[in-house]
PDB file of C-alpha atoms in Angstrom:
ATOM      1  CA  UNK W 197       0.000   0.000   0.000  1.00  0.00           C
ATOM      2  CA  UNK W 198       1.347   3.404  -0.995  1.00  0.00           C
ATOM      3  CA  UNK W 199       2.349   5.841   1.785  1.00  0.00           C
ATOM      4  CA  UNK W 200       0.248   8.988   1.937  1.00  0.00           C
ATOM      5  CA  UNK W 201       1.935  12.320   1.341  1.00  0.00           C
ATOM      6  CA  UNK W 202       0.610  15.707   2.399  1.00  0.00           C
ATOM      7  CA  UNK W 203       0.106  18.278   1.169  1.00  0.00           C
ATOM      8  CA  UNK W 204      -0.385  17.270  -2.466  1.00  0.00           C
ATOM      9  CA  UNK W 205       0.853  20.649  -3.622  1.00  0.00           C
ATOM     10  CA  UNK W 206       2.246  23.821  -2.086  1.00  0.00           C
ATOM     11  CA  UNK W 207       3.299  27.205  -3.421  1.00  0.00           C
ATOM     12  CA  UNK W 208       5.884  29.227  -1.515  1.00  0.00           C
ATOM     13  CA  UNK W 209       7.709  32.482  -1.950  1.00  0.00           C
ATOM     14  CA  UNK W 210      11.479  32.314  -2.026  1.00  0.00           C
ATOM     15  CA  UNK W 211      12.822  32.248   1.524  1.00  0.00           C
ATOM     16  CA  UNK W 212       9.749  30.648   3.118  1.00  0.00           C
ATOM     17  CA  UNK W 213       9.779  27.277   4.880  1.00  0.00           C
ATOM     18  CA  UNK W 214       7.831  24.129   4.030  1.00  0.00           C
ATOM     19  CA  UNK W 215       7.075  20.770   5.603  1.00  0.00           C
ATOM     20  CA  UNK W 216       6.118  17.681   3.598  1.00  0.00           C
ATOM     21  CA  UNK W 217       4.720  14.672   5.434  1.00  0.00           C
ATOM     22  CA  UNK W 218       4.745  10.974   4.580  1.00  0.00           C
ATOM     23  CA  UNK W 219       2.616   8.467   6.499  1.00  0.00           C
ATOM     24  CA  UNK W 220       2.378   4.709   6.248  1.00  0.00           C
ATOM     25  CA  UNK W 221      -0.174   2.240   7.554  1.00  0.00           C
ATOM     26  CA  UNK W 222       2.602  -0.329   8.048  1.00  0.00           C
ATOM     27  CA  UNK W 223       5.702  -0.464  10.215  1.00  0.00           C
ATOM     28  CA  UNK W 224       8.729   0.935   8.433  1.00  0.00           C
ATOM     29  CA  UNK W 225      12.421   0.096   8.394  1.00  0.00           C
ATOM     30  CA  UNK W 226      13.523   3.106   6.369  1.00  0.00           C
ATOM     31  CA  UNK W 227      12.229   6.128   4.493  1.00  0.00           C
ATOM     32  CA  UNK W 228      13.826   7.593   1.381  1.00  0.00           C
ATOM     33  CA  UNK W 229      13.232  11.077  -0.019  1.00  0.00           C
ATOM     34  CA  UNK W 230      13.630  11.944  -3.709  1.00  0.00           C
ATOM     35  CA  UNK W 231      13.075  15.108  -5.731  1.00  0.00           C
ATOM     36  CA  UNK W 232      11.992  15.129  -9.359  1.00  0.00           C
ATOM     37  CA  UNK W 233      12.133  18.207 -11.550  1.00  0.00           C
ATOM     38  CA  UNK W 234       9.740  18.454 -14.464  1.00  0.00           C
ATOM     39  CA  UNK W 235      10.732  16.148 -17.308  1.00  0.00           C
ATOM     40  CA  UNK W 236      13.654  14.676 -15.403  1.00  0.00           C
ATOM     41  CA  UNK W 237      14.399  11.569 -13.381  1.00  0.00           C
ATOM     42  CA  UNK W 238      13.965  11.437  -9.590  1.00  0.00           C
ATOM     43  CA  UNK W 239      17.119  12.303  -7.658  1.00  0.00           C
ATOM     44  CA  UNK W 240      17.980  10.947  -4.226  1.00  0.00           C
ATOM     45  CA  UNK W 241      17.979  13.380  -1.280  1.00  0.00           C
ATOM     46  CA  UNK W 242      18.390  11.273   1.844  1.00  0.00           C
ATOM     47  CA  UNK W 243      17.643   8.055   3.702  1.00  0.00           C
ATOM     48  CA  UNK W 244      16.323   7.794   7.249  1.00  0.00           C
ATOM     49  CA  UNK W 245      16.791   4.468   8.976  1.00  0.00           C
ATOM     50  CA  UNK W 246      14.901   2.976  11.879  1.00  0.00           C
ATOM     51  CA  UNK W 247      16.699   3.987  15.033  1.00  0.00           C
ATOM     52  CA  UNK W 248      18.763   6.556  13.150  1.00  0.00           C
ATOM     53  CA  UNK W 249      19.220  10.265  13.600  1.00  0.00           C
ATOM     54  CA  UNK W 250      17.568  13.125  11.830  1.00  0.00           C
ATOM     55  CA  UNK W 251      19.322  13.736   8.526  1.00  0.00           C
ATOM     56  CA  UNK W 252      20.254  16.958   6.786  1.00  0.00           C
ATOM     57  CA  UNK W 253      21.151  17.966   3.248  1.00  0.00           C
ATOM     58  CA  UNK W 254      22.039  21.648   2.778  1.00  0.00           C
ATOM     59  CA  UNK W 255      18.908  23.430   4.060  1.00  0.00           C
ATOM     60  CA  UNK W 256      16.752  20.343   3.653  1.00  0.00           C
ATOM     61  CA  UNK W 257      16.367  18.031   6.610  1.00  0.00           C
ATOM     62  CA  UNK W 258      14.069  15.190   7.598  1.00  0.00           C
ATOM     63  CA  UNK W 259      12.873  13.234  10.582  1.00  0.00           C
ATOM     64  CA  UNK W 260      11.505   9.722  11.027  1.00  0.00           C
ATOM     65  CA  UNK W 261       9.023   8.811  13.752  1.00  0.00           C
ATOM     66  CA  UNK W 262       9.006   5.019  13.832  1.00  0.00           C
ATOM     67  CA  UNK W 263       6.146   4.726  16.301  1.00  0.00           C
ATOM     68  CA  UNK W 264       3.868   6.939  14.244  1.00  0.00           C
ATOM     69  CA  UNK W 265       5.128   5.323  11.020  1.00  0.00           C
ATOM     70  CA  UNK W 266       5.712   8.684   9.432  1.00  0.00           C
ATOM     71  CA  UNK W 267       8.452  10.947   8.157  1.00  0.00           C
ATOM     72  CA  UNK W 268       8.612  14.675   7.531  1.00  0.00           C
ATOM     73  CA  UNK W 269      10.808  16.628   5.125  1.00  0.00           C
ATOM     74  CA  UNK W 270      11.718  20.189   6.147  1.00  0.00           C
ATOM     75  CA  UNK W 271      12.778  22.782   3.594  1.00  0.00           C
ATOM     76  CA  UNK W 272      14.218  25.898   5.196  1.00  0.00           C
ATOM     77  CA  UNK W 273      14.582  29.268   3.498  1.00  0.00           C
ATOM     78  CA  UNK W 274      13.438  27.775   0.197  1.00  0.00           C
ATOM     79  CA  UNK W 275      15.289  28.594  -2.991  1.00  0.00           C
ATOM     80  CA  UNK W 276      13.990  28.616  -6.564  1.00  0.00           C
ATOM     81  CA  UNK W 277      15.996  25.448  -7.196  1.00  0.00           C
ATOM     82  CA  UNK W 278      13.874  23.572  -4.650  1.00  0.00           C
ATOM     83  CA  UNK W 279      10.905  23.529  -7.019  1.00  0.00           C
ATOM     84  CA  UNK W 280       9.850  20.066  -8.096  1.00  0.00           C
ATOM     85  CA  UNK W 281       7.887  17.062  -6.928  1.00  0.00           C
ATOM     86  CA  UNK W 282       9.028  15.354  -3.749  1.00  0.00           C
ATOM     87  CA  UNK W 283       8.466  11.652  -3.228  1.00  0.00           C
ATOM     88  CA  UNK W 284       8.910   9.543  -0.150  1.00  0.00           C
ATOM     89  CA  UNK W 285       9.735   5.878  -0.588  1.00  0.00           C
ATOM     90  CA  UNK W 286       9.215   3.441   2.254  1.00  0.00           C
ATOM     91  CA  UNK W 287      10.936   0.161   2.992  1.00  0.00           C
ATOM     92  CA  UNK W 288       8.936  -2.227   5.152  1.00  0.00           C
ATOM     93  CA  UNK W 289      11.420  -4.356   7.004  1.00  0.00           C
ATOM     94  CA  UNK W 290      15.135  -4.943   6.591  1.00  0.00           C
ATOM     95  CA  UNK W 291      15.840  -6.961   3.473  1.00  0.00           C
ATOM     96  CA  UNK W 292      12.465  -6.198   1.973  1.00  0.00           C
ATOM     97  CA  UNK W 293      14.380  -5.368  -1.226  1.00  0.00           C
ATOM     98  CA  UNK W 294      12.028  -2.736  -2.602  1.00  0.00           C
ATOM     99  CA  UNK W 295      10.559   0.689  -1.964  1.00  0.00           C
ATOM    100  CA  UNK W 296       6.942   1.774  -2.125  1.00  0.00           C
ATOM    101  CA  UNK W 297       6.646   5.385  -3.235  1.00  0.00           C
ATOM    102  CA  UNK W 298       4.034   7.940  -2.260  1.00  0.00           C
ATOM    103  CA  UNK W 299       2.059   9.905  -4.840  1.00  0.00           C
ATOM    104  CA  UNK W 300       4.259  12.968  -4.440  1.00  0.00           C
ATOM    105  CA  UNK W 301       4.081  16.588  -3.289  1.00  0.00           C
ATOM    106  CA  UNK W 302       4.464  19.291  -5.913  1.00  0.00           C
ATOM    107  CA  UNK W 303       6.437  22.241  -4.581  1.00  0.00           C
ATOM    108  CA  UNK W 304       6.493  25.529  -6.491  1.00  0.00           C
ATOM    109  CA  UNK W 305       8.798  28.337  -5.366  1.00  0.00           C
ATOM    110  CA  UNK W 306       8.047  31.792  -6.729  1.00  0.00           C
ATOM    111  CA  UNK W 307      10.350  34.835  -6.552  1.00  0.00           C
TER     112      UNK W 307
ATOM    113  CA  UNK C 206      30.530   6.793 -15.906  1.00  0.00           C
ATOM    114  CA  UNK C 207      27.217   6.941 -17.724  1.00  0.00           C
ATOM    115  CA  UNK C 208      25.238   5.818 -14.661  1.00  0.00           C
ATOM    116  CA  UNK C 209      21.850   4.385 -15.652  1.00  0.00           C
ATOM    117  CA  UNK C 210      20.855   4.611 -19.306  1.00  0.00           C
ATOM    118  CA  UNK C 211      17.575   3.683 -20.984  1.00  0.00           C
ATOM    119  CA  UNK C 212      16.698   3.031 -24.613  1.00  0.00           C
ATOM    120  CA  UNK C 213      14.631   4.162 -26.351  1.00  0.00           C
ATOM    121  CA  UNK C 214      13.742   7.625 -24.988  1.00  0.00           C
ATOM    122  CA  UNK C 215      10.407   7.763 -26.806  1.00  0.00           C
ATOM    123  CA  UNK C 216       8.228   5.187 -28.502  1.00  0.00           C
ATOM    124  CA  UNK C 217       4.757   5.041 -30.004  1.00  0.00           C
ATOM    125  CA  UNK C 218       3.105   1.633 -30.349  1.00  0.00           C
ATOM    126  CA  UNK C 219      -0.174   0.403 -31.702  1.00  0.00           C
ATOM    127  CA  UNK C 220      -2.381  -1.786 -29.525  1.00  0.00           C
ATOM    128  CA  UNK C 221      -1.190  -5.372 -29.680  1.00  0.00           C
ATOM    129  CA  UNK C 222       2.378  -4.618 -30.726  1.00  0.00           C
ATOM    130  CA  UNK C 223       5.313  -5.771 -28.647  1.00  0.00           C
ATOM    131  CA  UNK C 224       8.497  -4.053 -27.595  1.00  0.00           C
ATOM    132  CA  UNK C 225      11.441  -4.277 -25.226  1.00  0.00           C
ATOM    133  CA  UNK C 226      12.859  -1.478 -23.123  1.00  0.00           C
ATOM    134  CA  UNK C 227      16.531  -1.741 -22.253  1.00  0.00           C
ATOM    135  CA  UNK C 228      18.126  -0.497 -19.054  1.00  0.00           C
ATOM    136  CA  UNK C 229      21.891  -0.553 -18.534  1.00  0.00           C
ATOM    137  CA  UNK C 230      24.006   0.494 -15.552  1.00  0.00           C
ATOM    138  CA  UNK C 231      27.768   0.735 -15.237  1.00  0.00           C
ATOM    139  CA  UNK C 232      27.993   1.017 -11.426  1.00  0.00           C
ATOM    140  CA  UNK C 233      28.177  -2.728 -10.727  1.00  0.00           C
ATOM    141  CA  UNK C 234      24.892  -2.534  -8.824  1.00  0.00           C
ATOM    142  CA  UNK C 235      23.190  -5.719  -7.673  1.00  0.00           C
ATOM    143  CA  UNK C 236      19.629  -4.401  -7.571  1.00  0.00           C
ATOM    144  CA  UNK C 237      17.658  -3.102 -10.534  1.00  0.00           C
ATOM    145  CA  UNK C 238      14.056  -1.906 -10.792  1.00  0.00           C
ATOM    146  CA  UNK C 239      11.438  -0.970 -13.351  1.00  0.00           C
ATOM    147  CA  UNK C 240       8.843   1.663 -12.403  1.00  0.00           C
ATOM    148  CA  UNK C 241       6.023   3.303 -14.255  1.00  0.00           C
ATOM    149  CA  UNK C 242       4.963   6.856 -13.535  1.00  0.00           C
ATOM    150  CA  UNK C 243       1.471   8.116 -14.284  1.00  0.00           C
ATOM    151  CA  UNK C 244       0.005  11.528 -13.365  1.00  0.00           C
ATOM    152  CA  UNK C 245      -1.083  11.604  -9.734  1.00  0.00           C
ATOM    153  CA  UNK C 246       0.074   8.032  -9.099  1.00  0.00           C
ATOM    154  CA  UNK C 247       3.710   8.508  -8.194  1.00  0.00           C
ATOM    155  CA  UNK C 248       6.195   5.758  -9.023  1.00  0.00           C
ATOM    156  CA  UNK C 249       4.832   2.222  -9.052  1.00  0.00           C
ATOM    157  CA  UNK C 250       7.118  -0.792  -9.102  1.00  0.00           C
ATOM    158  CA  UNK C 251       6.578  -3.196 -11.994  1.00  0.00           C
ATOM    159  CA  UNK C 252       9.341  -5.790 -11.528  1.00  0.00           C
ATOM    160  CA  UNK C 253      12.719  -5.861  -9.865  1.00  0.00           C
ATOM    161  CA  UNK C 254      15.869  -7.959  -9.665  1.00  0.00           C
ATOM    162  CA  UNK C 255      18.222  -8.568  -6.765  1.00  0.00           C
ATOM    163  CA  UNK C 256      20.977 -10.055  -8.906  1.00  0.00           C
ATOM    164  CA  UNK C 257      21.913 -11.555 -12.249  1.00  0.00           C
ATOM    165  CA  UNK C 258      19.447 -14.252 -13.241  1.00  0.00           C
ATOM    166  CA  UNK C 259      16.802 -13.255 -10.670  1.00  0.00           C
ATOM    167  CA  UNK C 260      13.532 -11.358 -11.090  1.00  0.00           C
ATOM    168  CA  UNK C 261      10.517 -10.673  -8.872  1.00  0.00           C
ATOM    169  CA  UNK C 262       7.111  -9.047  -9.216  1.00  0.00           C
ATOM    170  CA  UNK C 263       6.364  -5.607  -7.902  1.00  0.00           C
ATOM    171  CA  UNK C 264       3.045  -3.811  -7.391  1.00  0.00           C
ATOM    172  CA  UNK C 265       1.831  -3.711 -11.018  1.00  0.00           C
ATOM    173  CA  UNK C 266       3.448  -6.635 -12.926  1.00  0.00           C
ATOM    174  CA  UNK C 267       0.533  -7.669 -15.186  1.00  0.00           C
ATOM    175  CA  UNK C 268       1.226  -7.286 -18.895  1.00  0.00           C
ATOM    176  CA  UNK C 269       5.005  -7.037 -18.439  1.00  0.00           C
ATOM    177  CA  UNK C 270       7.903  -9.466 -18.400  1.00  0.00           C
ATOM    178  CA  UNK C 271      11.537  -8.905 -17.452  1.00  0.00           C
ATOM    179  CA  UNK C 272      14.891 -10.548 -17.794  1.00  0.00           C
ATOM    180  CA  UNK C 273      18.289 -10.027 -16.152  1.00  0.00           C
ATOM    181  CA  UNK C 274      20.703 -12.178 -18.105  1.00  0.00           C
ATOM    182  CA  UNK C 275      23.659  -9.886 -17.414  1.00  0.00           C
ATOM    183  CA  UNK C 276      24.295  -7.994 -14.203  1.00  0.00           C
ATOM    184  CA  UNK C 277      24.458  -4.642 -15.963  1.00  0.00           C
ATOM    185  CA  UNK C 278      21.277  -5.012 -18.031  1.00  0.00           C
ATOM    186  CA  UNK C 279      17.593  -5.246 -17.103  1.00  0.00           C
ATOM    187  CA  UNK C 280      15.055  -5.652 -19.890  1.00  0.00           C
ATOM    188  CA  UNK C 281      11.339  -4.864 -19.686  1.00  0.00           C
ATOM    189  CA  UNK C 282       9.075  -6.462 -22.262  1.00  0.00           C
ATOM    190  CA  UNK C 283       5.527  -5.702 -23.336  1.00  0.00           C
ATOM    191  CA  UNK C 284       4.175  -8.710 -25.239  1.00  0.00           C
ATOM    192  CA  UNK C 285       0.895  -7.154 -26.374  1.00  0.00           C
ATOM    193  CA  UNK C 286       0.732  -3.439 -25.653  1.00  0.00           C
ATOM    194  CA  UNK C 287      -2.500  -1.869 -24.395  1.00  0.00           C
ATOM    195  CA  UNK C 288      -3.473   1.831 -24.106  1.00  0.00           C
ATOM    196  CA  UNK C 289      -3.401   1.426 -20.303  1.00  0.00           C
ATOM    197  CA  UNK C 290       0.359   0.922 -20.595  1.00  0.00           C
ATOM    198  CA  UNK C 291       0.854   4.454 -21.867  1.00  0.00           C
ATOM    199  CA  UNK C 292       3.207   5.874 -19.273  1.00  0.00           C
ATOM    200  CA  UNK C 293       6.714   7.061 -18.495  1.00  0.00           C
ATOM    201  CA  UNK C 294       8.949   4.149 -17.543  1.00  0.00           C
ATOM    202  CA  UNK C 295      11.927   4.598 -15.252  1.00  0.00           C
ATOM    203  CA  UNK C 296      14.652   2.124 -14.556  1.00  0.00           C
ATOM    204  CA  UNK C 297      16.682   2.390 -11.345  1.00  0.00           C
ATOM    205  CA  UNK C 298      19.565   0.567  -9.732  1.00  0.00           C
ATOM    206  CA  UNK C 299      21.119   0.366  -6.293  1.00  0.00           C
ATOM    207  CA  UNK C 300      24.146  -1.268  -4.738  1.00  0.00           C
ATOM    208  CA  UNK C 301      22.098  -3.134  -2.173  1.00  0.00           C
ATOM    209  CA  UNK C 302      19.233  -2.548   0.180  1.00  0.00           C
ATOM    210  CA  UNK C 303      21.283  -2.825   3.335  1.00  0.00           C
ATOM    211  CA  UNK C 304      21.503   0.230   5.534  1.00  0.00           C
ATOM    212  CA  UNK C 305      22.909   3.325   3.912  1.00  0.00           C
ATOM    213  CA  UNK C 306      23.835   1.775   0.617  1.00  0.00           C
ATOM    214  CA  UNK C 307      20.410   1.560  -0.954  1.00  0.00           C
ATOM    215  CA  UNK C 308      20.183   4.907  -2.704  1.00  0.00           C
ATOM    216  CA  UNK C 309      18.452   4.300  -6.010  1.00  0.00           C
ATOM    217  CA  UNK C 310      19.904   5.868  -9.153  1.00  0.00           C
ATOM    218  CA  UNK C 311      17.324   6.510 -11.858  1.00  0.00           C
ATOM    219  CA  UNK C 312      17.649   6.497 -15.613  1.00  0.00           C
ATOM    220  CA  UNK C 313      16.275   9.365 -17.749  1.00  0.00           C
ATOM    221  CA  UNK C 314      13.024   7.555 -18.531  1.00  0.00           C
ATOM    222  CA  UNK C 315      11.206   6.217 -21.587  1.00  0.00           C
ATOM    223  CA  UNK C 316       7.988   7.886 -22.672  1.00  0.00           C
ATOM    224  CA  UNK C 317       5.717   5.237 -24.196  1.00  0.00           C
ATOM    225  CA  UNK C 318       2.429   5.932 -25.945  1.00  0.00           C
ATOM    226  CA  UNK C 319       0.120   3.097 -26.966  1.00  0.00           C
ATOM    227  CA  UNK C 320      -2.546   4.042 -29.492  1.00  0.00           C
TER     228      UNK C 320
END
């Protein structure tokens, strides 16, 4: 079953902050975050592992709440280059061998 | 390194025709995946492989077949194309799925239209 992402879409002005959420109905071992720009392939941002620490990537960070089976992606002081669709991918159990992706959150940054 | 490459980039088929999409990676990755991406649906896994000679079904395998005869190549076949298979197809590969080494690298995609 696909994880649920919220919001589905968000429009921000440059410099504003955003939070994208990813929730699963099943216990998770890890959560991946990817960004896809229009017409391009998804690009890896970060992995959060069960029992691991909050990760950061430039001004993009994420957290993973294992008990609530959810992850959140935080974009701070957004830049125009952050525009795109963000996907979470969930791995249910170590060695599960595959990810299940959410339906995505479209982020638009305007000047 | 070329990373993950896909051929062709675009293709138009008529209903009932067959075709094969080729994915190649030069990173010596064990795992390879085929996804389809449709508007509002995200990325859905069709088939995947955890090593040369192995394949397994993903979420939406019906109407597709795959083969992994060489470690660097993963082929996706459509035996009898249907309009419902109109989509953008992405191939991806990863070193493994253990811990921090399971970042997936995606190819540029193949846009397939079935008339």
